[in-house]
Structure formats: C-alpha cells, structure tokens
C-alpha cells in the first residue's frame, strides 16, 4: 500500500514518541517529526512504505535504535541522520542515501542495498552479512568491525 496512514510514531515498547494532527501518511508523519527535532530513539517504523522519504538535512534525525524491519525505504534520504543500532533487516533500501549518517551497529541482514549511498557513513560494527554490496557506494565510510 502506498503511504499507509499512521496516527502516531510509537517506540518499540508502545510509548508515543510523536503525534501529528495534520500528517496523512507515514512518510509525512516521519518527515514532520524530524523537522521538529523530535527524539525518535527506539521508534517502531516496521513494515511501512517510506519510499522517497526526505528528511530535513538541516536537522540531524534522531533515530538511534529505531526498527525499520521490512520497510520500503527505496530512494529515501537519511543523510546525516543518527541511526546507531537501527534495525534495517529485510528492508528495500534500493537507491537510498545514508551519506554522513551515524550507523554504528546497524543490522542490514536480508536488506536490498543495491545503489545505496554510504559515503562518509559511520558503519562501525554494522551487520551486513549476506548483503550484496557490488553496486553500493561505500567510499570514505568508516567500517571498522563491520560484518560482511
């Protein structure tokens, strides 16, 4: 389903992290939350269609420990976001941009990372086991301890 409605952004334990009175889609809700500098640490963003997501580049999105498991993130832009230990298992990240993002300890097992931009991204101790990186831009990334 394209842009599934989502009334709130909840944590993985069910706590409300952000509520909007105007956003009509999951993508619009997340973009609004980030633009207001909301702390979305531990957000449950699983199985959502967030294709084409554009986060405000002037604000560093706070999404550490967020779970995107099974979400469509194709062509999304997470440049400069704080995504440490986030869960991207089984996500479609085709063409997404994570340039300059803080992504230490992230899990990408089963994710589609074709044509993803990880330039200057912190991927220390990230789990990319079994992921095809042949068309992934990873130059300048920090990869100490990364599992491939």
Short mmCIF file of N, CA, C and O in Angstrom, two decimals:
data_model
loop_
_atom_site.label_atom_id
_atom_site.label_comp_id
_atom_site.label_asym_id
_atom_site.label_seq_id
_atom_site.Cartn_x
_atom_site.Cartn_y
_atom_site.Cartn_z
N UNK A 1 0.84 -1.18 0.00
CA UNK A 1 0.00 0.00 0.00
C UNK A 1 0.88 1.24 0.00
O UNK A 1 1.82 1.32 0.75
N UNK A 2 0.54 2.21 -0.78
CA UNK A 2 1.32 3.44 -0.88
C UNK A 2 0.98 4.37 0.27
O UNK A 2 -0.17 4.65 0.53
N UNK A 3 2.01 4.83 0.98
CA UNK A 3 1.85 5.80 2.06
C UNK A 3 0.74 5.45 3.04
O UNK A 3 -0.27 6.13 3.14
N UNK A 4 0.92 4.35 3.76
CA UNK A 4 -0.09 3.91 4.71
C UNK A 4 -0.28 4.94 5.82
O UNK A 4 0.68 5.47 6.35
N UNK A 5 -1.53 5.24 6.20
CA UNK A 5 -1.76 6.20 7.29
C UNK A 5 -1.17 5.68 8.60
O UNK A 5 -1.15 4.48 8.86
N UNK A 6 -0.70 6.58 9.42
CA UNK A 6 -0.08 6.21 10.68
C UNK A 6 -0.36 7.33 11.68
O UNK A 6 0.17 8.42 11.53
N UNK A 7 -1.19 7.11 12.68
CA UNK A 7 -1.59 8.21 13.57
C UNK A 7 -0.48 8.72 14.48
O UNK A 7 -0.44 9.90 14.80
N UNK A 8 0.41 7.85 14.94
CA UNK A 8 1.48 8.23 15.87
C UNK A 8 2.75 7.49 15.50
O UNK A 8 2.71 6.45 14.86
N UNK A 9 3.86 8.01 16.00
CA UNK A 9 5.11 7.24 15.97
C UNK A 9 5.28 6.70 17.38
O UNK A 9 5.33 7.47 18.34
N UNK A 10 5.33 5.39 17.48
CA UNK A 10 5.45 4.72 18.77
C UNK A 10 6.85 4.14 18.94
O UNK A 10 7.51 3.81 17.96
N UNK A 11 7.26 3.99 20.19
CA UNK A 11 8.50 3.28 20.47
C UNK A 11 8.23 1.79 20.35
O UNK A 11 7.07 1.36 20.27
N UNK A 12 9.28 1.00 20.38
CA UNK A 12 9.09 -0.46 20.33
C UNK A 12 8.36 -0.98 21.56
O UNK A 12 7.80 -2.06 21.53
N UNK A 13 8.31 -0.20 22.64
CA UNK A 13 7.57 -0.61 23.84
C UNK A 13 6.16 -0.02 23.88
O UNK A 13 5.43 -0.24 24.83
N UNK A 14 5.77 0.75 22.84
CA UNK A 14 4.41 1.28 22.75
C UNK A 14 4.24 2.71 23.23
O UNK A 14 3.14 3.26 23.18
N UNK A 15 5.30 3.36 23.69
CA UNK A 15 5.22 4.75 24.15
C UNK A 15 5.08 5.68 22.94
O UNK A 15 5.74 5.50 21.92
N UNK A 16 4.22 6.70 23.03
CA UNK A 16 4.07 7.67 21.95
C UNK A 16 5.28 8.59 21.93
O UNK A 16 5.58 9.25 22.92
N UNK A 17 5.98 8.61 20.79
CA UNK A 17 7.15 9.45 20.62
C UNK A 17 6.81 10.75 19.90
O UNK A 17 7.46 11.78 20.11
N UNK A 18 5.80 10.70 19.01
CA UNK A 18 5.40 11.89 18.25
C UNK A 18 3.98 11.70 17.75
O UNK A 18 3.60 10.63 17.32
N UNK A 19 3.21 12.80 17.81
CA UNK A 19 1.84 12.80 17.30
C UNK A 19 1.64 14.05 16.45
O UNK A 19 2.04 15.12 16.83
N UNK A 20 1.00 13.86 15.30
CA UNK A 20 0.71 14.98 14.41
C UNK A 20 -0.80 15.07 14.20
O UNK A 20 -1.48 14.05 14.12
N UNK A 21 -1.29 16.28 14.08
CA UNK A 21 -2.72 16.46 13.79
C UNK A 21 -2.96 16.64 12.30
O UNK A 21 -4.09 16.68 11.86
N UNK A 22 -1.88 16.76 11.52
CA UNK A 22 -2.05 17.06 10.09
C UNK A 22 -1.52 15.98 9.15
O UNK A 22 -2.03 15.86 8.04
N UNK A 23 -0.50 15.22 9.54
CA UNK A 23 0.11 14.24 8.62
C UNK A 23 -0.89 13.16 8.24
O UNK A 23 -1.58 12.61 9.10
N UNK A 24 -0.97 12.87 6.97
CA UNK A 24 -1.91 11.87 6.47
C UNK A 24 -1.23 10.55 6.11
O UNK A 24 -1.90 9.57 5.85
N UNK A 25 0.10 10.55 6.04
CA UNK A 25 0.83 9.35 5.65
C UNK A 25 1.98 9.10 6.61
O UNK A 25 2.43 10.02 7.32
N UNK A 26 2.46 7.89 6.62
CA UNK A 26 3.60 7.54 7.46
C UNK A 26 4.82 8.37 7.07
O UNK A 26 5.55 8.87 7.94
N UNK A 27 5.04 8.54 5.79
CA UNK A 27 6.18 9.32 5.32
C UNK A 27 6.07 10.78 5.78
O UNK A 27 7.02 11.35 6.31
N UNK A 28 4.90 11.38 5.63
CA UNK A 28 4.69 12.77 6.06
C UNK A 28 4.85 12.91 7.58
O UNK A 28 5.41 13.89 8.07
N UNK A 29 4.38 11.92 8.32
CA UNK A 29 4.49 11.94 9.77
C UNK A 29 5.96 11.92 10.20
O UNK A 29 6.38 12.70 11.04
N UNK A 30 6.75 11.03 9.60
CA UNK A 30 8.17 10.94 9.95
C UNK A 30 8.92 12.21 9.53
O UNK A 30 9.74 12.73 10.29
N UNK A 31 8.62 12.74 8.35
CA UNK A 31 9.26 13.98 7.91
C UNK A 31 8.93 15.14 8.85
O UNK A 31 9.80 15.93 9.22
N UNK A 32 7.67 15.22 9.29
CA UNK A 32 7.27 16.28 10.22
C UNK A 32 7.97 16.12 11.58
O UNK A 32 8.45 17.08 12.16
N UNK A 33 8.01 14.90 12.08
CA UNK A 33 8.63 14.64 13.38
C UNK A 33 10.10 15.06 13.36
O UNK A 33 10.58 15.72 14.29
N UNK A 34 10.82 14.70 12.31
CA UNK A 34 12.24 15.05 12.21
C UNK A 34 12.40 16.56 12.07
O UNK A 34 13.29 17.15 12.68
N UNK A 35 11.53 17.22 11.32
CA UNK A 35 11.66 18.67 11.13
C UNK A 35 11.43 19.44 12.43
O UNK A 35 11.89 20.57 12.57
N UNK A 36 10.73 18.83 13.40
CA UNK A 36 10.51 19.48 14.70
C UNK A 36 11.57 19.07 15.71
O UNK A 36 11.44 19.37 16.89
N UNK A 37 12.58 18.32 15.26
CA UNK A 37 13.69 17.87 16.11
C UNK A 37 13.23 16.87 17.18
O UNK A 37 13.80 16.80 18.27
N UNK A 38 12.18 16.11 16.89
CA UNK A 38 11.68 15.11 17.84
C UNK A 38 12.73 14.01 18.03
O UNK A 38 13.42 13.63 17.09
N UNK A 39 12.83 13.50 19.24
CA UNK A 39 13.72 12.38 19.54
C UNK A 39 12.95 11.09 19.27
O UNK A 39 12.03 10.76 20.00
N UNK A 40 13.33 10.40 18.21
CA UNK A 40 12.63 9.17 17.80
C UNK A 40 13.46 7.94 18.12
O UNK A 40 13.35 6.91 17.45
N UNK A 41 14.28 8.02 19.17
CA UNK A 41 15.06 6.88 19.61
C UNK A 41 14.13 5.72 19.93
O UNK A 41 13.10 5.91 20.59
N UNK A 42 14.44 4.53 19.41
CA UNK A 42 13.68 3.30 19.65
C UNK A 42 12.31 3.30 18.94
O UNK A 42 11.40 2.58 19.33
N UNK A 43 12.16 4.11 17.89
CA UNK A 43 10.89 4.16 17.16
C UNK A 43 10.61 2.85 16.43
O UNK A 43 11.51 2.22 15.89
N UNK A 44 9.35 2.46 16.42
CA UNK A 44 8.90 1.29 15.68
C UNK A 44 8.36 1.77 14.34
O UNK A 44 7.25 2.30 14.26
N UNK A 45 9.16 1.60 13.29
CA UNK A 45 8.80 2.02 11.94
C UNK A 45 8.82 0.83 10.99
O UNK A 45 9.20 0.94 9.83
N UNK A 46 8.39 -0.31 11.50
CA UNK A 46 8.42 -1.57 10.76
C UNK A 46 7.32 -1.64 9.70
O UNK A 46 6.22 -1.14 9.90
N UNK A 47 7.68 -2.31 8.60
CA UNK A 47 6.74 -2.64 7.53
C UNK A 47 5.94 -1.44 7.01
O UNK A 47 4.75 -1.53 6.77
N UNK A 48 6.62 -0.29 6.86
CA UNK A 48 5.98 0.91 6.34
C UNK A 48 6.51 1.22 4.95
O UNK A 48 7.64 0.87 4.61
N UNK A 49 5.70 1.91 4.15
CA UNK A 49 6.15 2.38 2.85
C UNK A 49 6.67 3.80 3.04
O UNK A 49 5.88 4.74 3.10
N UNK A 50 7.98 3.93 3.13
CA UNK A 50 8.62 5.22 3.31
C UNK A 50 9.46 5.57 2.08
O UNK A 50 10.41 6.36 2.16
N UNK A 51 9.10 5.00 0.94
CA UNK A 51 9.83 5.26 -0.31
C UNK A 51 9.83 6.76 -0.59
O UNK A 51 8.81 7.42 -0.46
N UNK A 52 11.00 7.27 -0.95
CA UNK A 52 11.13 8.69 -1.29
C UNK A 52 11.18 9.62 -0.10
O UNK A 52 11.16 10.84 -0.26
N UNK A 53 11.28 9.08 1.11
CA UNK A 53 11.36 9.89 2.32
C UNK A 53 12.49 10.92 2.20
O UNK A 53 13.59 10.58 1.77
N UNK A 54 12.23 12.16 2.55
CA UNK A 54 13.25 13.21 2.52
C UNK A 54 13.28 13.86 3.89
O UNK A 54 12.39 14.62 4.26
N UNK A 55 14.31 13.53 4.66
CA UNK A 55 14.46 14.13 5.98
C UNK A 55 15.13 15.49 5.84
O UNK A 55 15.94 15.71 4.96
N UNK A 56 14.79 16.40 6.71
CA UNK A 56 15.33 17.75 6.70
C UNK A 56 16.83 17.70 6.94
O UNK A 56 17.27 17.36 8.04
N UNK A 57 17.60 18.03 5.93
CA UNK A 57 19.07 17.93 6.03
C UNK A 57 19.65 18.88 7.07
O UNK A 57 20.75 18.67 7.54
N UNK A 58 18.93 19.93 7.42
CA UNK A 58 19.43 20.88 8.42
C UNK A 58 19.27 20.37 9.84
O UNK A 58 19.84 20.90 10.77
N UNK A 59 18.43 19.36 10.03
CA UNK A 59 18.20 18.78 11.35
C UNK A 59 18.69 17.34 11.32
O UNK A 59 18.33 16.58 10.44
N UNK A 60 19.51 16.96 12.28
CA UNK A 60 20.00 15.59 12.34
C UNK A 60 18.93 14.70 12.96
O UNK A 60 18.63 14.81 14.15
N UNK A 61 18.33 13.85 12.16
CA UNK A 61 17.26 12.97 12.64
C UNK A 61 17.77 12.06 13.74
O UNK A 61 18.81 11.42 13.58
N UNK A 62 17.05 12.00 14.84
CA UNK A 62 17.43 11.18 15.99
C UNK A 62 16.64 9.86 15.93
O UNK A 62 15.53 9.78 16.45
N UNK A 63 17.23 8.86 15.30
CA UNK A 63 16.57 7.58 15.08
C UNK A 63 17.41 6.41 15.59
O UNK A 63 17.29 5.29 15.08
N UNK A 64 18.25 6.65 16.59
CA UNK A 64 19.04 5.56 17.15
C UNK A 64 18.11 4.48 17.69
O UNK A 64 17.05 4.77 18.24
N UNK A 65 18.49 3.22 17.49
CA UNK A 65 17.72 2.04 17.94
C UNK A 65 16.37 1.88 17.27
O UNK A 65 15.57 1.04 17.67
N UNK A 66 16.08 2.67 16.24
CA UNK A 66 14.80 2.54 15.54
C UNK A 66 14.74 1.22 14.78
O UNK A 66 15.75 0.71 14.31
N UNK A 67 13.54 0.70 14.63
CA UNK A 67 13.34 -0.53 13.88
C UNK A 67 12.56 -0.23 12.60
O UNK A 67 11.42 0.23 12.66
N UNK A 68 13.21 -0.47 11.46
CA UNK A 68 12.59 -0.29 10.14
C UNK A 68 12.31 -1.66 9.50
O UNK A 68 12.02 -1.73 8.31
N UNK A 69 12.42 -2.73 10.24
CA UNK A 69 12.34 -4.09 9.72
C UNK A 69 11.20 -4.25 8.70
O UNK A 69 10.05 -3.98 9.01
N UNK A 70 11.56 -4.66 7.49
CA UNK A 70 10.59 -4.94 6.44
C UNK A 70 10.02 -3.72 5.75
O UNK A 70 9.12 -3.84 4.92
N UNK A 71 10.54 -2.52 6.02
CA UNK A 71 10.00 -1.30 5.40
C UNK A 71 10.58 -1.07 4.00
O UNK A 71 11.66 -1.52 3.68
N UNK A 72 9.82 -0.33 3.19
CA UNK A 72 10.28 0.09 1.88
C UNK A 72 10.91 1.47 2.03
O UNK A 72 10.21 2.45 2.28
N UNK A 73 12.24 1.53 1.92
CA UNK A 73 12.99 2.77 2.05
C UNK A 73 13.65 3.16 0.74
O UNK A 73 14.61 3.93 0.72
N UNK A 74 13.13 2.64 -0.37
CA UNK A 74 13.76 2.93 -1.66
C UNK A 74 13.75 4.43 -1.93
O UNK A 74 12.77 5.12 -1.67
N UNK A 75 14.90 4.92 -2.38
CA UNK A 75 15.12 6.32 -2.73
C UNK A 75 14.94 7.28 -1.55
O UNK A 75 14.79 8.48 -1.75
N UNK A 76 14.95 6.77 -0.33
CA UNK A 76 14.85 7.62 0.87
C UNK A 76 16.17 8.32 1.12
O UNK A 76 17.23 7.82 0.75
N UNK A 77 16.13 9.48 1.77
CA UNK A 77 17.34 10.24 2.07
C UNK A 77 17.47 10.41 3.58
O UNK A 77 16.70 11.14 4.21
N UNK A 78 18.45 9.69 4.16
CA UNK A 78 18.75 9.74 5.59
C UNK A 78 20.09 10.43 5.83
O UNK A 78 20.74 10.20 6.84
N UNK A 79 20.52 11.31 4.92
CA UNK A 79 21.82 11.96 5.03
C UNK A 79 21.99 12.61 6.40
O UNK A 79 21.12 13.35 6.86
N UNK A 80 23.11 12.30 7.06
CA UNK A 80 23.44 12.91 8.34
C UNK A 80 22.62 12.45 9.53
O UNK A 80 22.79 12.96 10.63
N UNK A 81 21.75 11.48 9.35
CA UNK A 81 20.87 11.03 10.45
C UNK A 81 21.63 10.24 11.51
O UNK A 81 22.66 9.62 11.23
N UNK A 82 21.12 10.26 12.72
CA UNK A 82 21.63 9.45 13.82
C UNK A 82 20.82 8.15 13.84
O UNK A 82 19.65 8.15 14.23
N UNK A 83 21.45 7.07 13.38
CA UNK A 83 20.76 5.78 13.22
C UNK A 83 21.52 4.64 13.90
O UNK A 83 21.39 3.49 13.49
N UNK A 84 22.29 4.94 14.94
CA UNK A 84 23.10 3.90 15.56
C UNK A 84 22.22 2.77 16.09
O UNK A 84 21.18 3.01 16.70
N UNK A 85 22.65 1.54 15.81
CA UNK A 85 22.00 0.31 16.23
C UNK A 85 20.56 0.18 15.71
O UNK A 85 19.74 -0.53 16.28
N UNK A 86 20.25 0.86 14.61
CA UNK A 86 18.92 0.71 14.00
C UNK A 86 18.83 -0.62 13.27
O UNK A 86 19.83 -1.20 12.85
N UNK A 87 17.62 -1.10 13.12
CA UNK A 87 17.35 -2.41 12.51
C UNK A 87 16.76 -2.21 11.12
O UNK A 87 15.64 -1.70 10.99
N UNK A 88 17.53 -2.60 10.10
CA UNK A 88 17.09 -2.49 8.71
C UNK A 88 16.91 -3.88 8.09
O UNK A 88 16.96 -4.02 6.87
N UNK A 89 16.71 -4.89 8.90
CA UNK A 89 16.54 -6.25 8.36
C UNK A 89 15.39 -6.29 7.37
O UNK A 89 14.32 -5.72 7.61
N UNK A 90 15.65 -6.96 6.25
CA UNK A 90 14.63 -7.21 5.23
C UNK A 90 14.03 -5.94 4.62
O UNK A 90 12.92 -5.96 4.10
N UNK A 91 14.73 -4.83 4.69
CA UNK A 91 14.26 -3.57 4.09
C UNK A 91 14.65 -3.48 2.63
O UNK A 91 15.69 -3.98 2.22
N UNK A 92 13.82 -2.81 1.85
CA UNK A 92 14.18 -2.45 0.49
C UNK A 92 14.77 -1.04 0.55
O UNK A 92 14.03 -0.07 0.70
N UNK A 93 16.09 -0.94 0.48
CA UNK A 93 16.79 0.34 0.55
C UNK A 93 17.32 0.77 -0.81
O UNK A 93 18.21 1.61 -0.90
N UNK A 94 16.81 0.20 -1.89
CA UNK A 94 17.31 0.47 -3.24
C UNK A 94 17.42 1.99 -3.47
O UNK A 94 16.45 2.72 -3.32
N UNK A 95 18.63 2.44 -3.80
CA UNK A 95 18.86 3.84 -4.15
C UNK A 95 18.79 4.82 -2.99
O UNK A 95 18.82 6.02 -3.20
N UNK A 96 18.71 4.33 -1.77
CA UNK A 96 18.63 5.22 -0.60
C UNK A 96 19.98 5.89 -0.35
O UNK A 96 21.03 5.40 -0.75
N UNK A 97 19.95 7.02 0.34
CA UNK A 97 21.16 7.76 0.70
C UNK A 97 21.27 7.83 2.22
O UNK A 97 20.35 8.29 2.89
N UNK A 98 22.43 7.37 2.70
CA UNK A 98 22.76 7.44 4.13
C UNK A 98 24.06 8.22 4.31
O UNK A 98 24.75 8.07 5.31
N UNK A 99 24.41 9.06 3.35
CA UNK A 99 25.70 9.78 3.36
C UNK A 99 25.88 10.55 4.66
O UNK A 99 25.01 11.30 5.08
N UNK A 100 27.03 10.32 5.31
CA UNK A 100 27.36 11.03 6.53
C UNK A 100 26.56 10.63 7.75
O UNK A 100 26.67 11.26 8.80
N UNK A 101 25.75 9.59 7.66
CA UNK A 101 24.93 9.16 8.79
C UNK A 101 25.76 8.41 9.83
O UNK A 101 26.79 7.83 9.52
N UNK A 102 25.30 8.44 11.06
CA UNK A 102 25.90 7.68 12.16
C UNK A 102 25.14 6.36 12.25
O UNK A 102 23.99 6.34 12.70
N UNK A 103 25.75 5.25 11.79
CA UNK A 103 25.05 3.97 11.69
C UNK A 103 25.80 2.82 12.34
O UNK A 103 25.63 1.67 11.96
N UNK A 104 26.63 3.12 13.33
CA UNK A 104 27.39 2.06 14.01
C UNK A 104 26.41 1.04 14.60
O UNK A 104 25.41 1.41 15.20
N UNK A 105 26.73 -0.23 14.40
CA UNK A 105 25.94 -1.30 14.99
C UNK A 105 24.61 -1.59 14.31
O UNK A 105 23.82 -2.37 14.84
N UNK A 106 24.35 -1.01 13.16
CA UNK A 106 23.08 -1.28 12.46
C UNK A 106 23.05 -2.70 11.90
O UNK A 106 24.08 -3.29 11.60
N UNK A 107 21.86 -3.22 11.73
CA UNK A 107 21.66 -4.57 11.18
C UNK A 107 20.99 -4.43 9.82
O UNK A 107 19.92 -3.84 9.70
N UNK A 108 21.62 -5.01 8.79
CA UNK A 108 21.10 -4.97 7.41
C UNK A 108 20.86 -6.36 6.84
O UNK A 108 20.66 -6.49 5.63
N UNK A 109 20.85 -7.39 7.64
CA UNK A 109 20.68 -8.76 7.17
C UNK A 109 19.39 -8.85 6.35
O UNK A 109 18.32 -8.43 6.79
N UNK A 110 19.51 -9.39 5.13
CA UNK A 110 18.34 -9.57 4.27
C UNK A 110 17.87 -8.32 3.56
O UNK A 110 16.86 -8.34 2.87
N UNK A 111 18.59 -7.20 3.71
CA UNK A 111 18.17 -5.94 3.09
C UNK A 111 18.67 -5.84 1.65
O UNK A 111 19.72 -6.37 1.31
N UNK A 112 17.93 -5.11 0.82
CA UNK A 112 18.36 -4.79 -0.53
C UNK A 112 19.12 -3.47 -0.45
O UNK A 112 18.52 -2.42 -0.19
N UNK A 113 20.44 -3.52 -0.65
CA UNK A 113 21.28 -2.33 -0.58
C UNK A 113 21.83 -1.93 -1.95
O UNK A 113 22.82 -1.20 -2.03
N UNK A 114 21.18 -2.37 -3.02
CA UNK A 114 21.64 -2.01 -4.36
C UNK A 114 21.54 -0.50 -4.55
O UNK A 114 20.53 0.12 -4.22
N UNK A 115 22.64 0.08 -5.05
CA UNK A 115 22.76 1.51 -5.38
C UNK A 115 22.56 2.42 -4.17
O UNK A 115 22.19 3.58 -4.30
N UNK A 116 22.83 1.91 -2.97
CA UNK A 116 22.75 2.72 -1.76
C UNK A 116 24.01 3.56 -1.62
O UNK A 116 25.10 3.12 -1.95
N UNK A 117 23.87 4.78 -1.12
CA UNK A 117 24.99 5.69 -0.90
C UNK A 117 25.33 5.70 0.59
O UNK A 117 24.59 6.24 1.41
N UNK A 118 26.49 5.09 0.94
CA UNK A 118 27.01 5.08 2.30
C UNK A 118 28.27 5.94 2.41
O UNK A 118 29.07 5.75 3.32
N UNK A 119 28.47 6.88 1.50
CA UNK A 119 29.70 7.68 1.52
C UNK A 119 29.81 8.47 2.82
O UNK A 119 28.84 9.08 3.25
N UNK A 120 30.99 8.40 3.47
CA UNK A 120 31.29 9.08 4.73
C UNK A 120 30.36 8.65 5.87
O UNK A 120 30.17 9.38 6.84
N UNK A 121 29.77 7.48 5.76
CA UNK A 121 28.86 6.97 6.79
C UNK A 121 29.64 6.18 7.83
O UNK A 121 30.57 5.46 7.50
N UNK A 122 29.26 6.29 9.07
CA UNK A 122 29.88 5.52 10.15
C UNK A 122 29.14 4.18 10.25
O UNK A 122 28.01 4.12 10.74
N UNK A 123 29.81 3.12 9.78
CA UNK A 123 29.22 1.77 9.76
C UNK A 123 29.98 0.81 10.68
O UNK A 123 29.92 -0.40 10.49
N UNK A 124 30.68 1.36 11.67
CA UNK A 124 31.45 0.50 12.57
C UNK A 124 30.52 -0.55 13.20
O UNK A 124 29.43 -0.23 13.65
N UNK A 125 30.99 -1.80 13.19
CA UNK A 125 30.27 -2.93 13.79
C UNK A 125 28.88 -3.16 13.20
O UNK A 125 28.04 -3.81 13.83
N UNK A 126 28.60 -2.64 12.01
CA UNK A 126 27.32 -2.90 11.34
C UNK A 126 27.31 -4.34 10.83
O UNK A 126 28.35 -4.90 10.50
N UNK A 127 26.14 -4.94 10.77
CA UNK A 127 25.99 -6.32 10.32
C UNK A 127 25.40 -6.32 8.91
O UNK A 127 24.21 -6.08 8.72
N UNK A 128 26.27 -6.58 7.93
CA UNK A 128 25.86 -6.65 6.53
C UNK A 128 26.08 -8.05 5.97
O UNK A 128 26.28 -8.22 4.78
N UNK A 129 26.03 -9.04 6.85
CA UNK A 129 26.25 -10.42 6.39
C UNK A 129 25.23 -10.82 5.33
O UNK A 129 24.03 -10.62 5.50
N UNK A 130 25.76 -11.37 4.23
CA UNK A 130 24.92 -11.88 3.16
C UNK A 130 24.33 -10.82 2.26
O UNK A 130 23.53 -11.12 1.39
N UNK A 131 24.71 -9.56 2.45
CA UNK A 131 24.17 -8.47 1.64
C UNK A 131 25.09 -8.22 0.45
O UNK A 131 26.30 -8.18 0.58
N UNK A 132 24.51 -8.05 -0.74
CA UNK A 132 25.27 -7.77 -1.95
C UNK A 132 25.63 -6.29 -1.98
O UNK A 132 24.75 -5.43 -2.03
N UNK A 133 26.93 -5.98 -1.92
CA UNK A 133 27.40 -4.60 -1.90
C UNK A 133 28.04 -4.16 -3.22
O UNK A 133 28.67 -3.11 -3.28
N UNK A 134 27.86 -4.94 -4.30
CA UNK A 134 28.58 -4.65 -5.55
C UNK A 134 28.19 -3.31 -6.16
O UNK A 134 29.02 -2.69 -6.81
N UNK A 135 26.99 -2.83 -6.01
CA UNK A 135 26.60 -1.54 -6.59
C UNK A 135 26.40 -0.49 -5.51
O UNK A 135 25.81 0.55 -5.76
N UNK A 136 26.91 -0.76 -4.31
CA UNK A 136 26.76 0.16 -3.18
C UNK A 136 27.95 1.11 -3.12
O UNK A 136 29.09 0.69 -3.24
N UNK A 137 27.68 2.40 -2.94
CA UNK A 137 28.75 3.40 -2.79
C UNK A 137 29.15 3.45 -1.32
O UNK A 137 28.35 3.89 -0.49
N UNK A 138 30.36 3.00 -1.02
CA UNK A 138 30.79 2.89 0.36
C UNK A 138 32.12 3.61 0.60
O UNK A 138 32.67 3.56 1.68
N UNK A 139 32.62 4.35 -0.41
CA UNK A 139 33.92 5.00 -0.26
C UNK A 139 33.87 6.08 0.82
O UNK A 139 32.89 6.78 0.99
N UNK A 140 34.95 6.13 1.59
CA UNK A 140 35.04 7.09 2.67
C UNK A 140 34.25 6.72 3.91
O UNK A 140 34.22 7.46 4.87
N UNK A 141 33.60 5.55 3.89
CA UNK A 141 32.83 5.11 5.05
C UNK A 141 33.77 4.57 6.12
O UNK A 141 34.86 4.08 5.82
N UNK A 142 33.35 4.66 7.35
CA UNK A 142 34.11 4.11 8.49
C UNK A 142 33.55 2.72 8.76
O UNK A 142 32.40 2.58 9.16
N UNK A 143 34.38 1.70 8.54
CA UNK A 143 33.87 0.33 8.53
C UNK A 143 34.56 -0.60 9.53
O UNK A 143 34.44 -1.82 9.41
N UNK A 144 35.26 -0.10 10.50
CA UNK A 144 35.93 -0.98 11.48
C UNK A 144 34.92 -1.92 12.13
O UNK A 144 33.88 -1.49 12.61
N UNK A 145 35.27 -3.21 12.13
CA UNK A 145 34.42 -4.20 12.78
C UNK A 145 33.16 -4.56 12.01
O UNK A 145 32.33 -5.32 12.50
N UNK A 146 32.98 -4.03 10.80
CA UNK A 146 31.78 -4.31 10.02
C UNK A 146 31.76 -5.77 9.61
O UNK A 146 32.77 -6.31 9.18
N UNK A 147 30.64 -6.45 9.76
CA UNK A 147 30.49 -7.85 9.36
C UNK A 147 29.92 -7.91 7.95
O UNK A 147 28.89 -7.32 7.66
N UNK A 148 30.65 -8.66 7.07
CA UNK A 148 30.17 -8.78 5.68
C UNK A 148 29.92 -10.23 5.38
O UNK A 148 30.50 -11.12 5.92
#
